[in-house]
Structures are given as C-alpha cells and as structure tokens.
Amino acid sequence: MRTTYQTTNGTGLDRSSLPMRLWEKAKKYGIWNPADIDFTQDKLDFKKLTEVESKFLMQAISQFQAGEEAVTLDLLPLIMAVAKEGRLEEEIFLTSFLWEEAKHVDGFNRWINEVSSYAGTSHESLHVPSYNLIFNELLPKALNAVKEDPSPINQVRASTTYNMIVEGVLAETGYYGIYKVLDSHNIFPGLREFIGKLKQDESRHIAYGIYLISRLVAENGEEVWEAFQDQMNQLLMPAMQVVIESYSEYEVVPFGIDVDDLNQYAMGQFQKRLARVEKARNQNLAEIDADLLALE
Ligand code: FE
Ligand code: FE
C-alpha cells in the first residue's frame, strides 16, 4: 500500500538530478517526427547503387532496424524495476527513452519501405552470427533476468548489455560509420538527417545507462562493480566481432569505408565507458551526479 507521494509530501522532484536534466533535453530534442523526413533524394540515390553497395548498405540498415526493434521490446523490465523502487525522476526520463526507441523502429521501417528495394521481403540472412548472438540471445536474456529478479546485480548486467554494449558500442559505432560514409559521398540526405537525430537520442540513453550503473555501483559496492566488469568483458569479443563480421565478406569494402577506423572507434567507446564507471567506485551519488552533469 502507498502512503505518501513525493510530489505532494514536500519532497518534490529533484530537478537538478541527471535523469531530470536528461528529461528536459528529451522534451526539447527528442520530439522530432520520422514521418517529416524527406526521402525524395534517398529514393534516387538508392537506384544508383551497385548491387554490392545496396547489399552492404541494407546489411547495416537491417541490423539497425532489428536492433531498434529488440531494444524497444526488451526495455520494459528495467523500467519496471526502477518504478518499483519509486525512483520517479528516472521513470519520468525512461518514458521518453522507450518512446524514442519506438520512433527509431518507425523511422527505419519507413526508409526500408519507401527507399530500399527490400520492402516486404526478409533480409534477416544479412544479419551476421555475432549480431544474432547478442540481439537474439544475450540482450533478451539479460533484460528478462530483471523481470524474474530485479536485484542490483541483474540490473547492472541488463544495463551493461543494453546501454554500454548494444547502444554504447554497437549502435554508436554503426551510426558513426554509416553517417560518415554517406556524408563524405553526399548521398542519402534523408537517412543522414534521421541518423543525426537518432544519435542525439542515443547519447541521452547512454548517459542514463552510465548514471544507472554508477548509482548501482555506488549503492551496492564491489559485488556490483565486479558484475559490471564481468559483463563488459564477456560482451567485448562478440561486440567487436559484429563490426568485423559485417565487413569481412567484402574483398573491397564498399564506399571506401575505413575498417580500422571503425574498430578503433568501437574499442574507444568501450574503454571510455569502462573508465567512467570505474570512477564511480569511489564516488557517492552527489559526486556521480555532479561529474556526469559536467560532461553534458
Ligand atoms: Fe534507438
Ligand atoms: Fe537507444
């Protein structure tokens, strides 16, 4: 039974907290509509691609599309855990998080149907084996464990898989690589506009993940830090493999993509997050908040 309310008992909302700051940003920058993006030029550009180029681009898009679907379907157990603990500010932000993932599914679906030649066909054979391991097995497993038992260790494993690896390494590297190559060739302006907006949304999601993991480490100590580290280490190889497998079948990688640059970018993202959470081992919640706000 509930006896009191944070918003009516004098406590109020902690508007200076990172989740509320991210919520303010989400209300300002997260309200774009995928349906408003003009794909006229994209349709012309797709017709000009060679067979290898269109397959390569579609492999990336298909993995983005399925990945956005996976994170939309899998997020709820984490939101439920946060709500159960009465963390109102975090749940307020998480409403925008789930809505944004739905928007990402919506946008890729529009692009596939209106721009590509793959509408109404299955393109799942383009998903590489390590991708299937992460998105079909490890991600839903980590999030479902929170539904069964929302312990701090299960929450940290879920957020590490979801926010640090899937979003922080895979999505960020994929969007960085595709955006860069389309930009340098000055093609697919609609897709670039979409990915540019999506990257902004993702940066808020990852910032929340860093906050959540840091909070769980600060509140629960060494055991949770070790679970975080263990999960990162378990997922590093499969995550790097997704990047490698997506390029390995091409003798000459289409669009002149620099594979070393992508590998370094992925590794850099991984190490950046590991270092940030490591710092939280010796911080209290106020210090974590202050540090993360300074990064904004
Ligand atoms: Fe997304
Ligand atoms: Fe996301």
PDB file of C-alpha atoms and ligand atoms in Angstrom:
ATOM      1  CA  MET A   1       0.000   0.000   0.000  1.00  0.00           C
ATOM      2  CA  ARG A   2       1.176   3.500  -0.811  1.00  0.00           C
ATOM      3  CA  THR A   3       1.019   6.072   1.956  1.00  0.00           C
ATOM      4  CA  THR A   4       2.675   9.134   0.510  1.00  0.00           C
ATOM      5  CA  TYR A   5       3.689  10.865  -2.720  1.00  0.00           C
ATOM      6  CA  GLN A   6       6.995  12.500  -3.465  1.00  0.00           C
ATOM      7  CA  THR A   7       5.241  15.290  -5.374  1.00  0.00           C
ATOM      8  CA  THR A   8       2.747  16.097  -2.595  1.00  0.00           C
ATOM      9  CA  ASN A   9       4.645  15.384   0.638  1.00  0.00           C
ATOM     10  CA  GLY A  10       7.044  18.302   0.323  1.00  0.00           C
ATOM     11  CA  THR A  11       9.941  16.335  -1.195  1.00  0.00           C
ATOM     12  CA  GLY A  12       9.203  17.304  -4.807  1.00  0.00           C
ATOM     13  CA  LEU A  13      11.133  16.354  -7.920  1.00  0.00           C
ATOM     14  CA  ASP A  14      14.912  16.605  -7.889  1.00  0.00           C
ATOM     15  CA  ARG A  15      15.165  18.786 -10.965  1.00  0.00           C
ATOM     16  CA  SER A  16      18.937  19.119 -10.714  1.00  0.00           C
ATOM     17  CA  SER A  17      19.417  15.329 -10.926  1.00  0.00           C
ATOM     18  CA  LEU A  18      20.824  13.834 -14.114  1.00  0.00           C
ATOM     19  CA  PRO A  19      17.603  11.959 -15.025  1.00  0.00           C
ATOM     20  CA  MET A  20      15.549  15.185 -14.817  1.00  0.00           C
ATOM     21  CA  ARG A  21      18.159  17.080 -16.824  1.00  0.00           C
ATOM     22  CA  LEU A  22      18.006  14.352 -19.479  1.00  0.00           C
ATOM     23  CA  TRP A  23      14.215  14.552 -19.384  1.00  0.00           C
ATOM     24  CA  GLU A  24      14.375  18.301 -20.113  1.00  0.00           C
ATOM     25  CA  LYS A  25      16.629  17.560 -23.072  1.00  0.00           C
ATOM     26  CA  ALA A  26      14.349  14.764 -24.286  1.00  0.00           C
ATOM     27  CA  LYS A  27      11.349  17.101 -24.301  1.00  0.00           C
ATOM     28  CA  LYS A  28      13.333  19.605 -26.362  1.00  0.00           C
ATOM     29  CA  TYR A  29      15.362  17.451 -28.756  1.00  0.00           C
ATOM     30  CA  GLY A  30      13.514  14.127 -28.754  1.00  0.00           C
ATOM     31  CA  ILE A  31      10.231  15.320 -30.257  1.00  0.00           C
ATOM     32  CA  TRP A  32      11.197  15.121 -33.948  1.00  0.00           C
ATOM     33  CA  ASN A  33       8.980  13.061 -36.221  1.00  0.00           C
ATOM     34  CA  PRO A  34      10.442  10.399 -38.552  1.00  0.00           C
ATOM     35  CA  ALA A  35       7.428  10.930 -40.819  1.00  0.00           C
ATOM     36  CA  ASP A  36       8.607  14.513 -41.512  1.00  0.00           C
ATOM     37  CA  ILE A  37      11.925  13.455 -43.072  1.00  0.00           C
ATOM     38  CA  ASP A  38      12.071  13.912 -46.835  1.00  0.00           C
ATOM     39  CA  PHE A  39      13.295  10.740 -48.574  1.00  0.00           C
ATOM     40  CA  THR A  40      12.894  12.030 -52.153  1.00  0.00           C
ATOM     41  CA  GLN A  41      16.636  12.196 -52.868  1.00  0.00           C
ATOM     42  CA  ASP A  42      17.271   8.928 -50.986  1.00  0.00           C
ATOM     43  CA  LYS A  43      14.995   7.101 -53.450  1.00  0.00           C
ATOM     44  CA  LEU A  44      17.053   8.403 -56.371  1.00  0.00           C
ATOM     45  CA  ASP A  45      20.334   7.594 -54.604  1.00  0.00           C
ATOM     46  CA  PHE A  46      19.264   4.003 -53.870  1.00  0.00           C
ATOM     47  CA  LYS A  47      18.613   3.365 -57.564  1.00  0.00           C
ATOM     48  CA  LYS A  48      22.163   4.456 -58.398  1.00  0.00           C
ATOM     49  CA  LEU A  49      23.867   1.956 -56.054  1.00  0.00           C
ATOM     50  CA  THR A  50      25.710  -1.061 -57.428  1.00  0.00           C
ATOM     51  CA  GLU A  51      24.483  -4.483 -56.301  1.00  0.00           C
ATOM     52  CA  VAL A  52      27.315  -4.817 -53.773  1.00  0.00           C
ATOM     53  CA  GLU A  53      26.724  -1.316 -52.423  1.00  0.00           C
ATOM     54  CA  SER A  54      22.988  -1.811 -51.946  1.00  0.00           C
ATOM     55  CA  LYS A  55      23.534  -5.141 -50.201  1.00  0.00           C
ATOM     56  CA  PHE A  56      26.174  -3.610 -47.947  1.00  0.00           C
ATOM     57  CA  LEU A  57      24.010  -0.615 -47.028  1.00  0.00           C
ATOM     58  CA  MET A  58      20.998  -2.873 -46.476  1.00  0.00           C
ATOM     59  CA  GLN A  59      23.001  -5.125 -44.183  1.00  0.00           C
ATOM     60  CA  ALA A  60      23.686  -2.138 -41.949  1.00  0.00           C
ATOM     61  CA  ILE A  61      20.095  -0.849 -42.150  1.00  0.00           C
ATOM     62  CA  SER A  62      18.588  -4.282 -41.496  1.00  0.00           C
ATOM     63  CA  GLN A  63      20.754  -4.742 -38.399  1.00  0.00           C
ATOM     64  CA  PHE A  64      19.849  -1.221 -37.206  1.00  0.00           C
ATOM     65  CA  GLN A  65      16.153  -1.915 -37.788  1.00  0.00           C
ATOM     66  CA  ALA A  66      16.105  -5.244 -35.937  1.00  0.00           C
ATOM     67  CA  GLY A  67      18.303  -3.777 -33.182  1.00  0.00           C
ATOM     68  CA  GLU A  68      15.870  -0.904 -32.595  1.00  0.00           C
ATOM     69  CA  GLU A  69      13.007  -3.421 -32.512  1.00  0.00           C
ATOM     70  CA  ALA A  70      14.915  -5.529 -29.972  1.00  0.00           C
ATOM     71  CA  VAL A  71      15.654  -2.624 -27.617  1.00  0.00           C
ATOM     72  CA  THR A  72      12.025  -1.424 -27.866  1.00  0.00           C
ATOM     73  CA  LEU A  73      10.721  -4.858 -26.912  1.00  0.00           C
ATOM     74  CA  ASP A  74      13.311  -5.540 -24.211  1.00  0.00           C
ATOM     75  CA  LEU A  75      13.445  -2.301 -22.167  1.00  0.00           C
ATOM     76  CA  LEU A  76      10.318  -2.712 -20.010  1.00  0.00           C
ATOM     77  CA  PRO A  77      11.746  -4.960 -17.235  1.00  0.00           C
ATOM     78  CA  LEU A  78      14.313  -2.269 -16.417  1.00  0.00           C
ATOM     79  CA  ILE A  79      11.637   0.458 -16.335  1.00  0.00           C
ATOM     80  CA  MET A  80       9.548  -1.758 -14.051  1.00  0.00           C
ATOM     81  CA  ALA A  81      12.464  -2.284 -11.670  1.00  0.00           C
ATOM     82  CA  VAL A  82      13.083   1.475 -11.463  1.00  0.00           C
ATOM     83  CA  ALA A  83       9.352   2.167 -10.929  1.00  0.00           C
ATOM     84  CA  LYS A  84       9.081  -0.486  -8.210  1.00  0.00           C
ATOM     85  CA  GLU A  85      11.883   1.232  -6.319  1.00  0.00           C
ATOM     86  CA  GLY A  86       9.943   4.512  -6.515  1.00  0.00           C
ATOM     87  CA  ARG A  87      12.628   6.340  -8.494  1.00  0.00           C
ATOM     88  CA  LEU A  88      10.223   8.829 -10.020  1.00  0.00           C
ATOM     89  CA  GLU A  89      12.776  11.071 -11.751  1.00  0.00           C
ATOM     90  CA  GLU A  90      14.319   8.079 -13.501  1.00  0.00           C
ATOM     91  CA  GLU A  91      10.981   6.687 -14.587  1.00  0.00           C
ATOM     92  CA  ILE A  92       9.970  10.104 -15.950  1.00  0.00           C
ATOM     93  CA  PHE A  93      13.078  10.103 -18.142  1.00  0.00           C
ATOM     94  CA  LEU A  94      12.571   6.460 -19.131  1.00  0.00           C
ATOM     95  CA  THR A  95       9.155   7.246 -20.638  1.00  0.00           C
ATOM     96  CA  SER A  96      10.989   9.330 -23.261  1.00  0.00           C
ATOM     97  CA  PHE A  97      13.589   6.590 -23.694  1.00  0.00           C
ATOM     98  CA  LEU A  98      11.082   3.932 -24.719  1.00  0.00           C
ATOM     99  CA  TRP A  99       9.149   6.368 -26.913  1.00  0.00           C
ATOM    100  CA  GLU A 100      12.363   7.299 -28.709  1.00  0.00           C
ATOM    101  CA  GLU A 101      13.241   3.656 -29.386  1.00  0.00           C
ATOM    102  CA  ALA A 102       9.765   3.227 -30.889  1.00  0.00           C
ATOM    103  CA  LYS A 103      10.450   6.259 -33.102  1.00  0.00           C
ATOM    104  CA  HIS A 104      13.694   4.679 -34.291  1.00  0.00           C
ATOM    105  CA  VAL A 105      11.841   1.493 -35.286  1.00  0.00           C
ATOM    106  CA  ASP A 106       9.282   3.662 -37.074  1.00  0.00           C
ATOM    107  CA  GLY A 107      11.945   5.635 -38.999  1.00  0.00           C
ATOM    108  CA  PHE A 108      13.959   2.652 -40.275  1.00  0.00           C
ATOM    109  CA  ASN A 109      10.739   0.904 -41.239  1.00  0.00           C
ATOM    110  CA  ARG A 110       9.769   3.936 -43.320  1.00  0.00           C
ATOM    111  CA  TRP A 111      13.168   4.060 -45.016  1.00  0.00           C
ATOM    112  CA  ILE A 112      13.135   0.333 -45.860  1.00  0.00           C
ATOM    113  CA  ASN A 113       9.610   0.547 -47.271  1.00  0.00           C
ATOM    114  CA  GLU A 114       9.910   3.829 -49.146  1.00  0.00           C
ATOM    115  CA  VAL A 115      13.551   3.938 -50.228  1.00  0.00           C
ATOM    116  CA  SER A 116      15.043   0.460 -50.456  1.00  0.00           C
ATOM    117  CA  SER A 117      14.077  -2.380 -52.786  1.00  0.00           C
ATOM    118  CA  TYR A 118      13.623  -4.727 -49.801  1.00  0.00           C
ATOM    119  CA  ALA A 119      10.073  -3.763 -48.744  1.00  0.00           C
ATOM    120  CA  GLY A 120       8.028  -6.812 -47.821  1.00  0.00           C
ATOM    121  CA  THR A 121      10.976  -9.220 -48.080  1.00  0.00           C
ATOM    122  CA  SER A 122      13.000 -10.958 -45.369  1.00  0.00           C
ATOM    123  CA  HIS A 123      16.544  -9.598 -45.134  1.00  0.00           C
ATOM    124  CA  GLU A 124      17.494 -11.393 -41.931  1.00  0.00           C
ATOM    125  CA  SER A 125      20.059 -13.507 -43.784  1.00  0.00           C
ATOM    126  CA  LEU A 126      22.136 -10.304 -43.811  1.00  0.00           C
ATOM    127  CA  HIS A 127      22.478 -10.358 -40.000  1.00  0.00           C
ATOM    128  CA  VAL A 128      25.916 -11.689 -39.028  1.00  0.00           C
ATOM    129  CA  PRO A 129      26.329 -14.552 -36.457  1.00  0.00           C
ATOM    130  CA  SER A 130      27.669 -12.384 -33.611  1.00  0.00           C
ATOM    131  CA  TYR A 131      24.812  -9.968 -34.151  1.00  0.00           C
ATOM    132  CA  ASN A 132      22.340 -12.835 -33.721  1.00  0.00           C
ATOM    133  CA  LEU A 133      24.109 -13.986 -30.572  1.00  0.00           C
ATOM    134  CA  ILE A 134      23.806 -10.543 -28.965  1.00  0.00           C
ATOM    135  CA  PHE A 135      20.344  -9.492 -30.158  1.00  0.00           C
ATOM    136  CA  ASN A 136      18.551 -12.851 -30.221  1.00  0.00           C
ATOM    137  CA  GLU A 137      20.031 -14.315 -27.040  1.00  0.00           C
ATOM    138  CA  LEU A 138      22.186 -12.190 -24.746  1.00  0.00           C
ATOM    139  CA  LEU A 139      20.136  -8.963 -24.731  1.00  0.00           C
ATOM    140  CA  PRO A 140      16.700 -10.531 -24.049  1.00  0.00           C
ATOM    141  CA  LYS A 141      18.283 -12.902 -21.519  1.00  0.00           C
ATOM    142  CA  ALA A 142      19.860 -10.054 -19.543  1.00  0.00           C
ATOM    143  CA  LEU A 143      16.643  -7.993 -19.503  1.00  0.00           C
ATOM    144  CA  ASN A 144      14.357 -10.935 -18.726  1.00  0.00           C
ATOM    145  CA  ALA A 145      16.525 -11.762 -15.712  1.00  0.00           C
ATOM    146  CA  VAL A 146      15.486  -8.379 -14.242  1.00  0.00           C
ATOM    147  CA  LYS A 147      11.831  -9.379 -14.645  1.00  0.00           C
ATOM    148  CA  GLU A 148      12.498 -12.587 -12.696  1.00  0.00           C
ATOM    149  CA  ASP A 149      14.649 -10.946 -10.035  1.00  0.00           C
ATOM    150  CA  PRO A 150      15.315  -7.165 -10.065  1.00  0.00           C
ATOM    151  CA  SER A 151      18.453  -7.454  -7.905  1.00  0.00           C
ATOM    152  CA  PRO A 152      21.176  -4.782  -8.309  1.00  0.00           C
ATOM    153  CA  ILE A 153      23.424  -7.374  -9.991  1.00  0.00           C
ATOM    154  CA  ASN A 154      20.761  -8.280 -12.550  1.00  0.00           C
ATOM    155  CA  GLN A 155      20.033  -4.601 -13.174  1.00  0.00           C
ATOM    156  CA  VAL A 156      23.700  -3.853 -13.730  1.00  0.00           C
ATOM    157  CA  ARG A 157      24.090  -6.792 -16.113  1.00  0.00           C
ATOM    158  CA  ALA A 158      20.998  -5.690 -18.028  1.00  0.00           C
ATOM    159  CA  SER A 159      22.069  -2.051 -18.312  1.00  0.00           C
ATOM    160  CA  THR A 160      25.623  -3.018 -19.243  1.00  0.00           C
ATOM    161  CA  THR A 161      24.340  -5.221 -22.059  1.00  0.00           C
ATOM    162  CA  TYR A 162      21.715  -2.743 -23.212  1.00  0.00           C
ATOM    163  CA  ASN A 163      23.262   0.694 -22.650  1.00  0.00           C
ATOM    164  CA  MET A 164      27.007   0.055 -22.738  1.00  0.00           C
ATOM    165  CA  ILE A 165      27.358  -2.667 -25.374  1.00  0.00           C
ATOM    166  CA  VAL A 166      24.278  -2.588 -27.617  1.00  0.00           C
ATOM    167  CA  GLU A 167      23.847   1.185 -27.589  1.00  0.00           C
ATOM    168  CA  GLY A 168      27.276   2.387 -26.499  1.00  0.00           C
ATOM    169  CA  VAL A 169      29.445   0.191 -28.702  1.00  0.00           C
ATOM    170  CA  LEU A 170      27.290  -1.306 -31.479  1.00  0.00           C
ATOM    171  CA  ALA A 171      24.733   1.397 -32.251  1.00  0.00           C
ATOM    172  CA  GLU A 172      27.176   4.267 -31.802  1.00  0.00           C
ATOM    173  CA  THR A 173      29.827   2.652 -33.991  1.00  0.00           C
ATOM    174  CA  GLY A 174      27.312   1.675 -36.657  1.00  0.00           C
ATOM    175  CA  TYR A 175      25.716   5.116 -36.802  1.00  0.00           C
ATOM    176  CA  TYR A 176      29.099   6.828 -36.746  1.00  0.00           C
ATOM    177  CA  GLY A 177      30.374   4.689 -39.642  1.00  0.00           C
ATOM    178  CA  ILE A 178      27.284   4.949 -41.841  1.00  0.00           C
ATOM    179  CA  TYR A 179      26.835   8.659 -41.222  1.00  0.00           C
ATOM    180  CA  LYS A 180      30.455   9.361 -42.052  1.00  0.00           C
ATOM    181  CA  VAL A 181      30.442   7.412 -45.297  1.00  0.00           C
ATOM    182  CA  LEU A 182      27.129   8.815 -46.566  1.00  0.00           C
ATOM    183  CA  ASP A 183      28.250  12.311 -45.635  1.00  0.00           C
ATOM    184  CA  SER A 184      31.585  12.034 -47.436  1.00  0.00           C
ATOM    185  CA  HIS A 185      29.780  10.811 -50.591  1.00  0.00           C
ATOM    186  CA  ASN A 186      27.000  13.382 -50.122  1.00  0.00           C
ATOM    187  CA  ILE A 187      24.281  10.743 -50.626  1.00  0.00           C
ATOM    188  CA  PHE A 188      21.083   9.769 -48.776  1.00  0.00           C
ATOM    189  CA  PRO A 189      20.361  13.146 -47.123  1.00  0.00           C
ATOM    190  CA  GLY A 190      17.148  11.818 -45.550  1.00  0.00           C
ATOM    191  CA  LEU A 191      18.883   8.864 -43.933  1.00  0.00           C
ATOM    192  CA  ARG A 192      21.637  11.181 -42.693  1.00  0.00           C
ATOM    193  CA  GLU A 193      19.104  13.563 -41.157  1.00  0.00           C
ATOM    194  CA  PHE A 194      17.406  10.585 -39.482  1.00  0.00           C
ATOM    195  CA  ILE A 195      20.643   9.110 -38.141  1.00  0.00           C
ATOM    196  CA  GLY A 196      21.815  12.540 -36.935  1.00  0.00           C
ATOM    197  CA  LYS A 197      18.664  12.909 -34.800  1.00  0.00           C
ATOM    198  CA  LEU A 198      18.823   9.317 -33.661  1.00  0.00           C
ATOM    199  CA  LYS A 199      22.412   9.758 -32.458  1.00  0.00           C
ATOM    200  CA  GLN A 200      21.266  12.632 -30.217  1.00  0.00           C
ATOM    201  CA  ASP A 201      18.580  10.400 -28.695  1.00  0.00           C
ATOM    202  CA  GLU A 202      21.084   7.583 -28.203  1.00  0.00           C
ATOM    203  CA  SER A 203      23.533   9.851 -26.399  1.00  0.00           C
ATOM    204  CA  ARG A 204      20.848  10.537 -23.747  1.00  0.00           C
ATOM    205  CA  HIS A 205      20.136   6.802 -23.431  1.00  0.00           C
ATOM    206  CA  ILE A 206      23.815   6.021 -22.911  1.00  0.00           C
ATOM    207  CA  ALA A 207      24.188   8.907 -20.428  1.00  0.00           C
ATOM    208  CA  TYR A 208      21.330   7.409 -18.407  1.00  0.00           C
ATOM    209  CA  GLY A 209      22.983   3.976 -18.556  1.00  0.00           C
ATOM    210  CA  ILE A 210      26.232   5.402 -17.174  1.00  0.00           C
ATOM    211  CA  TYR A 211      24.228   7.100 -14.429  1.00  0.00           C
ATOM    212  CA  LEU A 212      22.288   3.923 -13.571  1.00  0.00           C
ATOM    213  CA  ILE A 213      25.357   1.684 -13.473  1.00  0.00           C
ATOM    214  CA  SER A 214      27.338   4.252 -11.474  1.00  0.00           C
ATOM    215  CA  ARG A 215      24.449   4.580  -9.000  1.00  0.00           C
ATOM    216  CA  LEU A 216      24.174   0.793  -8.631  1.00  0.00           C
ATOM    217  CA  VAL A 217      27.921   0.550  -8.022  1.00  0.00           C
ATOM    218  CA  ALA A 218      27.876   3.442  -5.517  1.00  0.00           C
ATOM    219  CA  GLU A 219      24.899   1.970  -3.626  1.00  0.00           C
ATOM    220  CA  ASN A 220      25.948  -1.674  -3.620  1.00  0.00           C
ATOM    221  CA  GLY A 221      29.706  -1.707  -3.797  1.00  0.00           C
ATOM    222  CA  GLU A 222      32.258  -4.211  -5.011  1.00  0.00           C
ATOM    223  CA  GLU A 223      29.916  -7.069  -5.934  1.00  0.00           C
ATOM    224  CA  VAL A 224      28.048  -4.926  -8.449  1.00  0.00           C
ATOM    225  CA  TRP A 225      31.246  -3.385  -9.817  1.00  0.00           C
ATOM    226  CA  GLU A 226      32.543  -6.900 -10.464  1.00  0.00           C
ATOM    227  CA  ALA A 227      29.296  -7.886 -12.219  1.00  0.00           C
ATOM    228  CA  PHE A 228      29.626  -4.807 -14.435  1.00  0.00           C
ATOM    229  CA  GLN A 229      33.232  -5.581 -15.279  1.00  0.00           C
ATOM    230  CA  ASP A 230      32.459  -9.235 -15.912  1.00  0.00           C
ATOM    231  CA  GLN A 231      29.544  -8.391 -18.233  1.00  0.00           C
ATOM    232  CA  MET A 232      31.667  -5.879 -20.170  1.00  0.00           C
ATOM    233  CA  ASN A 233      34.429  -8.443 -20.619  1.00  0.00           C
ATOM    234  CA  GLN A 234      32.030 -11.193 -21.679  1.00  0.00           C
ATOM    235  CA  LEU A 235      30.481  -8.969 -24.334  1.00  0.00           C
ATOM    236  CA  LEU A 236      33.573  -7.263 -25.693  1.00  0.00           C
ATOM    237  CA  MET A 237      34.537 -10.033 -28.109  1.00  0.00           C
ATOM    238  CA  PRO A 238      31.072 -10.660 -29.604  1.00  0.00           C
ATOM    239  CA  ALA A 239      30.550  -6.883 -29.939  1.00  0.00           C
ATOM    240  CA  MET A 240      33.847  -6.381 -31.777  1.00  0.00           C
ATOM    241  CA  GLN A 241      33.007  -9.438 -33.900  1.00  0.00           C
ATOM    242  CA  VAL A 242      29.792  -7.807 -35.125  1.00  0.00           C
ATOM    243  CA  VAL A 243      31.852  -4.953 -36.579  1.00  0.00           C
ATOM    244  CA  ILE A 244      34.422  -7.331 -38.071  1.00  0.00           C
ATOM    245  CA  GLU A 245      31.892  -9.838 -39.488  1.00  0.00           C
ATOM    246  CA  SER A 246      29.890  -7.051 -41.124  1.00  0.00           C
ATOM    247  CA  TYR A 247      32.902  -6.195 -43.293  1.00  0.00           C
ATOM    248  CA  SER A 248      34.856  -9.441 -43.632  1.00  0.00           C
ATOM    249  CA  GLU A 249      32.925 -10.896 -46.583  1.00  0.00           C
ATOM    250  CA  TYR A 250      33.833  -7.975 -48.821  1.00  0.00           C
ATOM    251  CA  GLU A 251      37.170  -8.147 -50.583  1.00  0.00           C
ATOM    252  CA  VAL A 252      36.937  -4.425 -51.166  1.00  0.00           C
ATOM    253  CA  VAL A 253      34.724  -2.773 -48.559  1.00  0.00           C
ATOM    254  CA  PRO A 254      32.080  -0.677 -50.377  1.00  0.00           C
ATOM    255  CA  PHE A 255      32.103   3.129 -50.176  1.00  0.00           C
ATOM    256  CA  GLY A 256      35.785   3.102 -49.177  1.00  0.00           C
ATOM    257  CA  ILE A 257      34.953   2.516 -45.508  1.00  0.00           C
ATOM    258  CA  ASP A 258      37.992   2.516 -43.234  1.00  0.00           C
ATOM    259  CA  VAL A 259      37.520  -0.657 -41.160  1.00  0.00           C
ATOM    260  CA  ASP A 260      40.431   0.127 -38.816  1.00  0.00           C
ATOM    261  CA  ASP A 261      38.848   3.477 -38.010  1.00  0.00           C
ATOM    262  CA  LEU A 262      35.603   1.693 -37.039  1.00  0.00           C
ATOM    263  CA  ASN A 263      37.357  -0.909 -34.914  1.00  0.00           C
ATOM    264  CA  GLN A 264      39.244   1.825 -33.086  1.00  0.00           C
ATOM    265  CA  TYR A 265      36.069   3.833 -32.603  1.00  0.00           C
ATOM    266  CA  ALA A 266      34.251   0.789 -31.130  1.00  0.00           C
ATOM    267  CA  MET A 267      37.165  -0.005 -28.815  1.00  0.00           C
ATOM    268  CA  GLY A 268      37.412   3.650 -27.775  1.00  0.00           C
ATOM    269  CA  GLN A 269      33.710   3.760 -26.830  1.00  0.00           C
ATOM    270  CA  PHE A 270      34.122   0.592 -24.776  1.00  0.00           C
ATOM    271  CA  GLN A 271      37.130   1.916 -22.871  1.00  0.00           C
ATOM    272  CA  LYS A 272      35.585   5.350 -22.290  1.00  0.00           C
ATOM    273  CA  ARG A 273      32.555   3.783 -20.541  1.00  0.00           C
ATOM    274  CA  LEU A 274      34.648   1.352 -18.531  1.00  0.00           C
ATOM    275  CA  ALA A 275      36.791   4.227 -17.255  1.00  0.00           C
ATOM    276  CA  ARG A 276      33.751   6.370 -16.379  1.00  0.00           C
ATOM    277  CA  VAL A 277      32.088   3.662 -14.288  1.00  0.00           C
ATOM    278  CA  GLU A 278      35.392   2.742 -12.651  1.00  0.00           C
ATOM    279  CA  LYS A 279      35.486   6.295 -11.314  1.00  0.00           C
ATOM    280  CA  ALA A 280      32.105   5.730  -9.634  1.00  0.00           C
ATOM    281  CA  ARG A 281      33.587   3.032  -7.397  1.00  0.00           C
ATOM    282  CA  ASN A 282      34.964   5.744  -5.157  1.00  0.00           C
ATOM    283  CA  GLN A 283      32.169   8.270  -5.508  1.00  0.00           C
ATOM    284  CA  ASN A 284      28.902   8.910  -3.708  1.00  0.00           C
ATOM    285  CA  LEU A 285      25.665   9.727  -5.552  1.00  0.00           C
ATOM    286  CA  ALA A 286      26.108  13.505  -5.336  1.00  0.00           C
ATOM    287  CA  GLU A 287      29.608  13.263  -6.803  1.00  0.00           C
ATOM    288  CA  ILE A 288      28.390  11.000  -9.618  1.00  0.00           C
ATOM    289  CA  ASP A 289      25.606  13.471 -10.443  1.00  0.00           C
ATOM    290  CA  ALA A 290      27.997  16.431 -10.426  1.00  0.00           C
ATOM    291  CA  ASP A 291      30.536  14.622 -12.589  1.00  0.00           C
ATOM    292  CA  LEU A 292      28.002  13.483 -15.166  1.00  0.00           C
ATOM    293  CA  LEU A 293      26.392  16.924 -15.326  1.00  0.00           C
ATOM    294  CA  ALA A 294      29.810  18.414 -16.030  1.00  0.00           C
ATOM    295  CA  LEU A 295      30.128  16.082 -19.027  1.00  0.00           C
ATOM    296  CA  GLU A 296      26.895  17.355 -20.608  1.00  0.00           C
TER     297      GLU A 296
HETATM  298 FE    FE B   1      17.465   3.564 -30.631  1.00  0.00          FE
HETATM  299 FE    FE B   2      18.640   3.830 -27.501  1.00  0.00          FE
END
